[in-house]
Amino acid sequence: MTTPTLSPALLLRALPDALRKLDPRTLWRNPVMLIVEIGAAWTTVLAVTDPSVFAWLIVAWLWLTVLFANLAEAVAEGRGKAQADSLRRARRDTMARRLTGDGEETVAASELRQGDRVVVEAGEVVPGDGDVVEGIASVDESAITGESAPVIRESGGDRSAVTGGTRVLSDRVVVEITQRPGESFVDRMIALVEGASRQKTPNEIALNILLAALTVIFLLAVATLQPMAIYAKGGNPGVPDTVALDGDGITGVVLVSLVVCLIPTTIGALLSAIGIAGMDRLVQRNVLAMSGRAVEAAGDVDTLLLDKTGTITLGDRRASAFVPVGGVGDKELADAAHLSSLADETPEGRSVVAFAREHHGLPERSPDELAGAVWVPFSAQTRMSGVDVDGRTLRKGAAAAVADWVRASGGDVPAELAALVDGVSASGGTPLVVGEAADGAARVLGVVHLKDVVKDGMRERFDRMRRMGIRTVMITGDNPVTAQAIAAEAGVDDFLAEARPEDKLALIRKEQEGGRLVAMTGDGTNDAPALAKADVGVAMNTGTSAAKEAGNMVDLDSDPTKLIEIVEIGKQLLITRGALTTFSIANDVAKYFAIVPALFTAVYPGLAALNVMRLHSPQSAILSAVVFNALVIVALIPLALRGVRYRPGGAAGLLSRNLSVYGLGGVVVPFAGIKLIDLVVQFLPGMS
Amino acid sequence: MSNDVAGIVFVGSLVLALAVVYRPLGDHMYRVYAGTRHARVERVLYRLIGVRPDAEQGWAAYARSVLAFSAVGILFLYLFQRVQQWLLLSLGFDAVKPDQAWNTAVSFVTNTNWQSYSGESTMGHLVQMAGLAVQNFVSAAVGMCVAIALVRGFARRKSAQLGNFWVDLVRGTLRILLPIAFVGAVLLIAGGVVQNFGGGDVVRGLGGGQQVIPGGPVASQEVIKVLGTNGGGFYNANSAHPFENGTAWTNWLQIFLILLIPFSLCRTFGRMVGQNRQGYAIAAVMGVIALVSVGLTAVFQALHHGTVPVAVGAATEGVEARFGVVDSAVFAAATTLTSTGAVDSFHDSYTSLGGMMTMINMMLGEVAPGGTGSGLYGMLVLAVLTVFVAGLMVGRTPEYLGKKIGAREVKLAAACFLVTPLLVLTGTAAAMATESGRAGMLNDGAHGFSEVLYAFTSASNNNGSAFAGLTVNTVWYDTALGLCMALGRFLPIVFVLALAGSLARQGHAPASEGTLPTHRPQFVGMVVGVTVVLVALTFLPALALGPLAEGIHS
């Protein structure tokens, strides 16, 4: 899902909202822009009482400055609104079939309470968030996730959660409602993407304090300048009044221009747009952050906890080698393994079949082809699968189980088997043993080496994390030896083996006590406490309601590796704020060089030397500074929405790059910009 | 040896000497404040003032102690001056008038040492020694206490305590200031600084007229004047007086003593937070600003375009001939970069731009290296602000020394930074707007304005040097500047201690590859940049109407 950062249509659509935001009752949340608005109002009064072209031009551009700031916010919000509209369509009022003691009744979905049980059948829309307590069904969740492939939802286990607004495609389920009326997941999503429930995040608050302090300094610098200017003017009675300075000091219009140019309007105008756009970028990647605070925390994360299965490795173990025992040939073992696994429907069994086919050239066979064969599917009790055919009995399964079976069938287990099995275990793999019994004799044929397969590209991702200063910890239920091997292969920094849910929680607690911020993903109910404890807890949308409730983000794609992208988005958000703040402050240097000589050159001609840009006249200098100040807001809206480009790497390099672009650039750009504007505005009337 | 070479040797030898003592003195101060043993004399003192030396204080209690101690100091010094005519060694001087006594009391307790009086004709020996000199010691020690409390805030984890003010005060005075002052005083006496209780020497001047040059316990007060970055001279001429500052090498020694503790405290800071390189980084920030400032002052003095400066090769007006232009410029920079305010030449007579440099030095907040203690805490506040602005650009909530810089920290640091510009600008504006303010001006136009701006800059930053030319022993200026001194000292102290408390309460976030490194040249450059840009943006309009208007000729 990509939308262009900024298009003329988007700007136009945002315009009415931007005008509405001129209301001081809305604007008071943004003190910097409120000051600009007050200044604009005051200069309007001054321009009415004492009209001049210069005054009216300044008035117009001051109002435009406020409008541009509102526009930035409105555009950022507008992009969320489109998303919200499509969600609203999913929420349209549905009827629910509520179960009562002795039957069912039809009620409006909005009347459902927590704990109510409803029936949903194929073709019907799930009336509210809840857990499946009976049955299994395929569900179309595209209204929420945008993903058209249906998903399976079933009672019990970690795939029981259903979301209101999704459609059941097959079968019949009973859902226990877990939401309160009006607080459904979709309701929350709408509020989030619209920014209605947007609260300032901790870092945003801190930045606002800094901006307020800077504003106070500049207000003070300008207010106290007045008596000083009156004194300077009074001491030089021969100097004629100018548009900037007369016997009463600096004129009101120019005084306001000076304040507006100096206070940090650029970042003040864009700050909330940056925050909204940051949330929006997450939404674009199908991640819902329940609070801006969580997005910010994502940028600060020090430790990532990643479940091994499904995140680092593909879900299941796969056959990676056949190791024959004694004089058994490769081909013979492969054939036996293949045959004995045909009836094994577990992923491991299927992988043995696939491996035999791909690496040993065995033909595709199906159980039906072999007449008279008795298939023994894998069971948890026997821990073996196999086949009885042509007087041969083949078994494949857990090492101990097959060894026992061989012995029971009258065969011997060679000593080298133990060594082979231990070797496979030591390398992090799982050994399966293949055995054969025929004519009253039994023997061990060999070992199948099952291995976890690390997903492609994981090592590169973890290297990138390391360069960002983030430690990755793999969580697995495997024994330490297996865990060690996979950790080394995937390139994670650390691992937690034989982990139980409470171990996970303890690890998070330990990391946090060391001052580190922890992020994790989870989907099961037993992940919920850890998700709640983690600073960034991303719940999978396929997970249980408890998990989704506990985490502070939900990934609608249920892709655990997305955590890495979330971290990058969090960092990008902070970088964008810092970069634009630096840019905004650095801009002031050039504005001083435009305005200060314009104010006082008449009284102290030497100050003309400060007019390094050689601006046309005091009027054109002041107007150019004000115009630049307004235009730079518009110019930076795309950057605020898109975010500063983030390249993973160490802090020092990142800082050098951003400092040279936004610090140095912030000093240099306005000199050029103001000069260019001056070249144009000098031809306006009233500029000399 | 040409003048330029002499100047470079003078500055170079100072840098070298400071580098040599940086480690030993910094380590000594670390041991003083970190130690747990009390000397016997200290135990006696604790019993006398009734404090339990092993009980620590939270930030609020620490701040209350600082304020109470200073309030008592002001009251005592005020009364002392008001009754001096009845005291021993009064030399027959009358009681100091009330507004001047208030101004002087505040001035010495706040480590400012702004003098609206002339020492040798106003104060008796007892007031000088038991009143002013004592405050010279303890006001310096108070500054160090606050700095150490802030550093403890960075160093401690999940703690509500910042140490014990009374212990820090006593130790700083007895174990750091007194020993160095003793050695320094002996050296100064060897260099010709007087130390006696005599009434003065009668000499016959070149013109044949008789004149009395008063003597007194000068050396003992002189050494702490510079060591404690106080600046209040025994004589009105301050360090330009041969009895205060006899030769070129005592001039060197005085500058060295001024810079000694403020620079070495960076080492103490590094030791306390467990990373010496953090101390080097802060020292480097101070060093860079100081060297650039010294260089610019000297250049402006040497290259002025006036008729006389061009004829003699440099701006020599107001410069003590024994020291020359460059050495005087270095002294002027050192005294304004710290909160000293002693002078060996007259800043009012400097070239407009040279004089502006002394103002800018103070406007920087006196952080390079600043006053004893106050320099370090001022610089750390700027470092916190720098970390906040620039630290965001690495994509993390800004952290400094493992402490997160959140809303509360920014609020306190910004408030601390705001105080002095607020006082300087409103003070100057008030002076220009009122009849009583303008009445004290000797000159009019841009130069007269510079004199007022300088006075408020000096008082609010607790410097104490004067641009001269302004008549300040009026009720209006005594009161206004006294208020600036008191608020300019104690408001930042309260904010700094609150910041320390907030930092100490936090845990410690370990550094990683993703953390902004705060010990590299990159960070040093950033703090210098932020400091200079913030100050330039705050004061440029005012400077444009004063020294810039006067000094730039197109």
PDB file of N, CA, C and O in Angstrom, chain A residues 48-91:
ATOM      1  N   VAL A  48      -4.262  48.246   8.760  1.00  0.00           N
ATOM      2  CA  VAL A  48      -5.522  48.938   8.485  1.00  0.00           C
ATOM      3  C   VAL A  48      -5.421  50.398   8.909  1.00  0.00           C
ATOM      4  O   VAL A  48      -5.808  51.303   8.173  1.00  0.00           O
ATOM      5  N   THR A  49      -4.837  50.624  10.108  1.00  0.00           N
ATOM      6  CA  THR A  49      -4.769  51.998  10.598  1.00  0.00           C
ATOM      7  C   THR A  49      -3.741  52.824   9.845  1.00  0.00           C
ATOM      8  O   THR A  49      -3.898  54.017   9.670  1.00  0.00           O
ATOM      9  N   ASP A  50      -2.648  52.163   9.411  1.00  0.00           N
ATOM     10  CA  ASP A  50      -1.595  52.911   8.734  1.00  0.00           C
ATOM     11  C   ASP A  50      -1.164  52.116   7.511  1.00  0.00           C
ATOM     12  O   ASP A  50      -0.117  51.474   7.505  1.00  0.00           O
ATOM     13  N   PRO A  51      -1.986  52.149   6.444  1.00  0.00           N
ATOM     14  CA  PRO A  51      -1.743  51.225   5.337  1.00  0.00           C
ATOM     15  C   PRO A  51      -0.515  51.595   4.507  1.00  0.00           C
ATOM     16  O   PRO A  51      -0.195  52.769   4.342  1.00  0.00           O
ATOM     17  N   SER A  52       0.185  50.551   4.047  1.00  0.00           N
ATOM     18  CA  SER A  52       1.253  50.723   3.072  1.00  0.00           C
ATOM     19  C   SER A  52       1.394  49.383   2.370  1.00  0.00           C
ATOM     20  O   SER A  52       0.982  48.351   2.896  1.00  0.00           O
ATOM     21  N   VAL A  53       1.979  49.414   1.183  1.00  0.00           N
ATOM     22  CA  VAL A  53       2.148  48.159   0.439  1.00  0.00           C
ATOM     23  C   VAL A  53       2.991  47.195   1.255  1.00  0.00           C
ATOM     24  O   VAL A  53       2.683  46.008   1.383  1.00  0.00           O
ATOM     25  N   PHE A  54       4.067  47.738   1.827  1.00  0.00           N
ATOM     26  CA  PHE A  54       4.973  46.909   2.615  1.00  0.00           C
ATOM     27  C   PHE A  54       4.232  46.205   3.748  1.00  0.00           C
ATOM     28  O   PHE A  54       4.333  44.984   3.938  1.00  0.00           O
ATOM     29  N   ALA A  55       3.445  47.009   4.494  1.00  0.00           N
ATOM     30  CA  ALA A  55       2.731  46.442   5.636  1.00  0.00           C
ATOM     31  C   ALA A  55       1.782  45.343   5.197  1.00  0.00           C
ATOM     32  O   ALA A  55       1.720  44.266   5.810  1.00  0.00           O
ATOM     33  N   TRP A  56       1.040  45.588   4.106  1.00  0.00           N
ATOM     34  CA  TRP A  56       0.072  44.577   3.667  1.00  0.00           C
ATOM     35  C   TRP A  56       0.740  43.313   3.164  1.00  0.00           C
ATOM     36  O   TRP A  56       0.242  42.203   3.358  1.00  0.00           O
ATOM     37  N   LEU A  57       1.919  43.481   2.517  1.00  0.00           N
ATOM     38  CA  LEU A  57       2.646  42.295   2.063  1.00  0.00           C
ATOM     39  C   LEU A  57       3.080  41.445   3.263  1.00  0.00           C
ATOM     40  O   LEU A  57       2.946  40.226   3.272  1.00  0.00           O
ATOM     41  N   ILE A  58       3.591  42.122   4.285  1.00  0.00           N
ATOM     42  CA  ILE A  58       4.022  41.386   5.487  1.00  0.00           C
ATOM     43  C   ILE A  58       2.819  40.676   6.112  1.00  0.00           C
ATOM     44  O   ILE A  58       2.888  39.500   6.476  1.00  0.00           O
ATOM     45  N   VAL A  59       1.694  41.421   6.228  1.00  0.00           N
ATOM     46  CA  VAL A  59       0.492  40.833   6.826  1.00  0.00           C
ATOM     47  C   VAL A  59       0.096  39.564   6.080  1.00  0.00           C
ATOM     48  O   VAL A  59      -0.143  38.515   6.670  1.00  0.00           O
ATOM     49  N   ALA A  60       0.081  39.661   4.738  1.00  0.00           N
ATOM     50  CA  ALA A  60      -0.336  38.516   3.932  1.00  0.00           C
ATOM     51  C   ALA A  60       0.574  37.322   4.202  1.00  0.00           C
ATOM     52  O   ALA A  60       0.110  36.194   4.403  1.00  0.00           O
ATOM     53  N   TRP A  61       1.861  37.559   4.217  1.00  0.00           N
ATOM     54  CA  TRP A  61       2.792  36.431   4.388  1.00  0.00           C
ATOM     55  C   TRP A  61       2.781  35.882   5.805  1.00  0.00           C
ATOM     56  O   TRP A  61       3.060  34.706   6.004  1.00  0.00           O
ATOM     57  N   LEU A  62       2.457  36.714   6.790  1.00  0.00           N
ATOM     58  CA  LEU A  62       2.343  36.185   8.152  1.00  0.00           C
ATOM     59  C   LEU A  62       1.157  35.230   8.242  1.00  0.00           C
ATOM     60  O   LEU A  62       1.247  34.148   8.820  1.00  0.00           O
ATOM     61  N   TRP A  63       0.021  35.646   7.621  1.00  0.00           N
ATOM     62  CA  TRP A  63      -1.142  34.745   7.631  1.00  0.00           C
ATOM     63  C   TRP A  63      -0.830  33.470   6.874  1.00  0.00           C
ATOM     64  O   TRP A  63      -1.220  32.363   7.280  1.00  0.00           O
ATOM     65  N   LEU A  64      -0.086  33.616   5.766  1.00  0.00           N
ATOM     66  CA  LEU A  64       0.273  32.420   5.000  1.00  0.00           C
ATOM     67  C   LEU A  64       1.140  31.473   5.835  1.00  0.00           C
ATOM     68  O   LEU A  64       1.012  30.257   5.744  1.00  0.00           O
ATOM     69  N   THR A  65       2.013  32.066   6.667  1.00  0.00           N
ATOM     70  CA  THR A  65       2.870  31.233   7.515  1.00  0.00           C
ATOM     71  C   THR A  65       2.022  30.320   8.402  1.00  0.00           C
ATOM     72  O   THR A  65       2.265  29.117   8.496  1.00  0.00           O
ATOM     73  N   VAL A  66       1.002  30.921   9.036  1.00  0.00           N
ATOM     74  CA  VAL A  66       0.133  30.114   9.907  1.00  0.00           C
ATOM     75  C   VAL A  66      -0.607  29.079   9.071  1.00  0.00           C
ATOM     76  O   VAL A  66      -0.726  27.908   9.441  1.00  0.00           O
ATOM     77  N   LEU A  67      -1.089  29.524   7.907  1.00  0.00           N
ATOM     78  CA  LEU A  67      -1.867  28.629   7.061  1.00  0.00           C
ATOM     79  C   LEU A  67      -1.023  27.441   6.599  1.00  0.00           C
ATOM     80  O   LEU A  67      -1.475  26.299   6.601  1.00  0.00           O
ATOM     81  N   PHE A  68       0.225  27.705   6.235  1.00  0.00           N
ATOM     82  CA  PHE A  68       1.095  26.630   5.780  1.00  0.00           C
ATOM     83  C   PHE A  68       1.318  25.608   6.894  1.00  0.00           C
ATOM     84  O   PHE A  68       1.359  24.410   6.651  1.00  0.00           O
ATOM     85  N   ALA A  69       1.470  26.114   8.109  1.00  0.00           N
ATOM     86  CA  ALA A  69       1.663  25.190   9.233  1.00  0.00           C
ATOM     87  C   ALA A  69       0.436  24.309   9.398  1.00  0.00           C
ATOM     88  O   ALA A  69       0.541  23.092   9.562  1.00  0.00           O
ATOM     89  N   ASN A  70      -0.756  24.926   9.315  1.00  0.00           N
ATOM     90  CA  ASN A  70      -1.988  24.149   9.425  1.00  0.00           C
ATOM     91  C   ASN A  70      -2.113  23.148   8.290  1.00  0.00           C
ATOM     92  O   ASN A  70      -2.594  22.036   8.470  1.00  0.00           O
ATOM     93  N   LEU A  71      -1.662  23.590   7.123  1.00  0.00           N
ATOM     94  CA  LEU A  71      -1.741  22.732   5.957  1.00  0.00           C
ATOM     95  C   LEU A  71      -0.904  21.467   6.171  1.00  0.00           C
ATOM     96  O   LEU A  71      -1.341  20.358   5.846  1.00  0.00           O
ATOM     97  N   ALA A  72       0.280  21.646   6.747  1.00  0.00           N
ATOM     98  CA  ALA A  72       1.149  20.485   6.990  1.00  0.00           C
ATOM     99  C   ALA A  72       0.422  19.467   7.850  1.00  0.00           C
ATOM    100  O   ALA A  72       0.412  18.269   7.555  1.00  0.00           O
ATOM    101  N   GLU A  73      -0.218  19.957   8.909  1.00  0.00           N
ATOM    102  CA  GLU A  73      -0.909  19.047   9.811  1.00  0.00           C
ATOM    103  C   GLU A  73      -2.122  18.416   9.122  1.00  0.00           C
ATOM    104  O   GLU A  73      -2.363  17.219   9.236  1.00  0.00           O
ATOM    105  N   ALA A  74      -2.837  19.247   8.373  1.00  0.00           N
ATOM    106  CA  ALA A  74      -4.051  18.750   7.717  1.00  0.00           C
ATOM    107  C   ALA A  74      -3.714  17.697   6.674  1.00  0.00           C
ATOM    108  O   ALA A  74      -4.430  16.699   6.531  1.00  0.00           O
ATOM    109  N   VAL A  75      -2.622  17.899   5.937  1.00  0.00           N
ATOM    110  CA  VAL A  75      -2.228  16.911   4.927  1.00  0.00           C
ATOM    111  C   VAL A  75      -1.881  15.595   5.603  1.00  0.00           C
ATOM    112  O   VAL A  75      -2.307  14.520   5.175  1.00  0.00           O
ATOM    113  N   ALA A  76      -1.114  15.697   6.708  1.00  0.00           N
ATOM    114  CA  ALA A  76      -0.721  14.479   7.410  1.00  0.00           C
ATOM    115  C   ALA A  76      -1.957  13.734   7.904  1.00  0.00           C
ATOM    116  O   ALA A  76      -2.054  12.512   7.802  1.00  0.00           O
ATOM    117  N   GLU A  77      -2.925  14.493   8.420  1.00  0.00           N
ATOM    118  CA  GLU A  77      -4.137  13.852   8.921  1.00  0.00           C
ATOM    119  C   GLU A  77      -4.971  13.290   7.784  1.00  0.00           C
ATOM    120  O   GLU A  77      -5.609  12.250   7.911  1.00  0.00           O
ATOM    121  N   GLY A  78      -4.947  14.002   6.636  1.00  0.00           N
ATOM    122  CA  GLY A  78      -5.759  13.602   5.495  1.00  0.00           C
ATOM    123  C   GLY A  78      -5.411  12.212   5.015  1.00  0.00           C
ATOM    124  O   GLY A  78      -6.275  11.445   4.600  1.00  0.00           O
ATOM    125  N   ARG A  79      -4.110  11.889   5.092  1.00  0.00           N
ATOM    126  CA  ARG A  79      -3.711  10.570   4.622  1.00  0.00           C
ATOM    127  C   ARG A  79      -4.275   9.478   5.527  1.00  0.00           C
ATOM    128  O   ARG A  79      -4.621   8.401   5.064  1.00  0.00           O
ATOM    129  N   GLY A  80      -4.401   9.781   6.799  1.00  0.00           N
ATOM    130  CA  GLY A  80      -5.001   8.811   7.702  1.00  0.00           C
ATOM    131  C   GLY A  80      -6.493   8.686   7.470  1.00  0.00           C
ATOM    132  O   GLY A  80      -7.067   7.605   7.606  1.00  0.00           O
ATOM    133  N   LYS A  81      -7.112   9.794   7.085  1.00  0.00           N
ATOM    134  CA  LYS A  81      -8.568   9.800   6.922  1.00  0.00           C
ATOM    135  C   LYS A  81      -9.004   8.811   5.855  1.00  0.00           C
ATOM    136  O   LYS A  81     -10.000   8.106   6.011  1.00  0.00           O
ATOM    137  N   ALA A  82      -8.252   8.738   4.755  1.00  0.00           N
ATOM    138  CA  ALA A  82      -8.603   7.823   3.682  1.00  0.00           C
ATOM    139  C   ALA A  82      -8.632   6.397   4.221  1.00  0.00           C
ATOM    140  O   ALA A  82      -9.540   5.618   3.938  1.00  0.00           O
ATOM    141  N   GLN A  83      -7.627   6.089   5.033  1.00  0.00           N
ATOM    142  CA  GLN A  83      -7.541   4.775   5.645  1.00  0.00           C
ATOM    143  C   GLN A  83      -8.761   4.520   6.538  1.00  0.00           C
ATOM    144  O   GLN A  83      -9.359   3.455   6.521  1.00  0.00           O
ATOM    145  N   ALA A  84      -9.097   5.558   7.311  1.00  0.00           N
ATOM    146  CA  ALA A  84     -10.199   5.419   8.248  1.00  0.00           C
ATOM    147  C   ALA A  84     -11.518   5.166   7.516  1.00  0.00           C
ATOM    148  O   ALA A  84     -12.348   4.380   7.965  1.00  0.00           O
ATOM    149  N   ASP A  85     -11.675   5.824   6.374  1.00  0.00           N
ATOM    150  CA  ASP A  85     -12.917   5.644   5.631  1.00  0.00           C
ATOM    151  C   ASP A  85     -13.108   4.199   5.211  1.00  0.00           C
ATOM    152  O   ASP A  85     -14.213   3.649   5.304  1.00  0.00           O
ATOM    153  N   SER A  86     -12.002   3.585   4.734  1.00  0.00           N
ATOM    154  CA  SER A  86     -12.151   2.206   4.289  1.00  0.00           C
ATOM    155  C   SER A  86     -12.432   1.296   5.483  1.00  0.00           C
ATOM    156  O   SER A  86     -13.130   0.296   5.364  1.00  0.00           O
ATOM    157  N   LEU A  87     -11.905   1.655   6.650  1.00  0.00           N
ATOM    158  CA  LEU A  87     -12.190   0.865   7.846  1.00  0.00           C
ATOM    159  C   LEU A  87     -13.651   1.016   8.269  1.00  0.00           C
ATOM    160  O   LEU A  87     -14.289   0.074   8.705  1.00  0.00           O
ATOM    161  N   ARG A  88     -14.133   2.242   8.122  1.00  0.00           N
ATOM    162  CA  ARG A  88     -15.525   2.495   8.531  1.00  0.00           C
ATOM    163  C   ARG A  88     -16.492   1.625   7.747  1.00  0.00           C
ATOM    164  O   ARG A  88     -17.483   1.160   8.270  1.00  0.00           O
ATOM    165  N   ARG A  89     -16.137   1.427   6.477  1.00  0.00           N
ATOM    166  CA  ARG A  89     -17.010   0.594   5.658  1.00  0.00           C
ATOM    167  C   ARG A  89     -17.089  -0.806   6.245  1.00  0.00           C
ATOM    168  O   ARG A  89     -18.118  -1.466   6.163  1.00  0.00           O
ATOM    169  N   ALA A  90     -15.971  -1.257   6.836  1.00  0.00           N
ATOM    170  CA  ALA A  90     -15.965  -2.595   7.424  1.00  0.00           C
ATOM    171  C   ALA A  90     -16.832  -2.650   8.680  1.00  0.00           C
ATOM    172  O   ALA A  90     -17.281  -3.703   9.103  1.00  0.00           O
ATOM    173  N   ARG A  91     -17.053  -1.500   9.292  1.00  0.00           N
ATOM    174  CA  ARG A  91     -17.719  -1.485  10.589  1.00  0.00           C
ATOM    175  C   ARG A  91     -19.233  -1.325  10.461  1.00  0.00           C
ATOM    176  O   ARG A  91     -19.932  -1.256  11.450  1.00  0.00           O
TER     177      ARG A  91
END
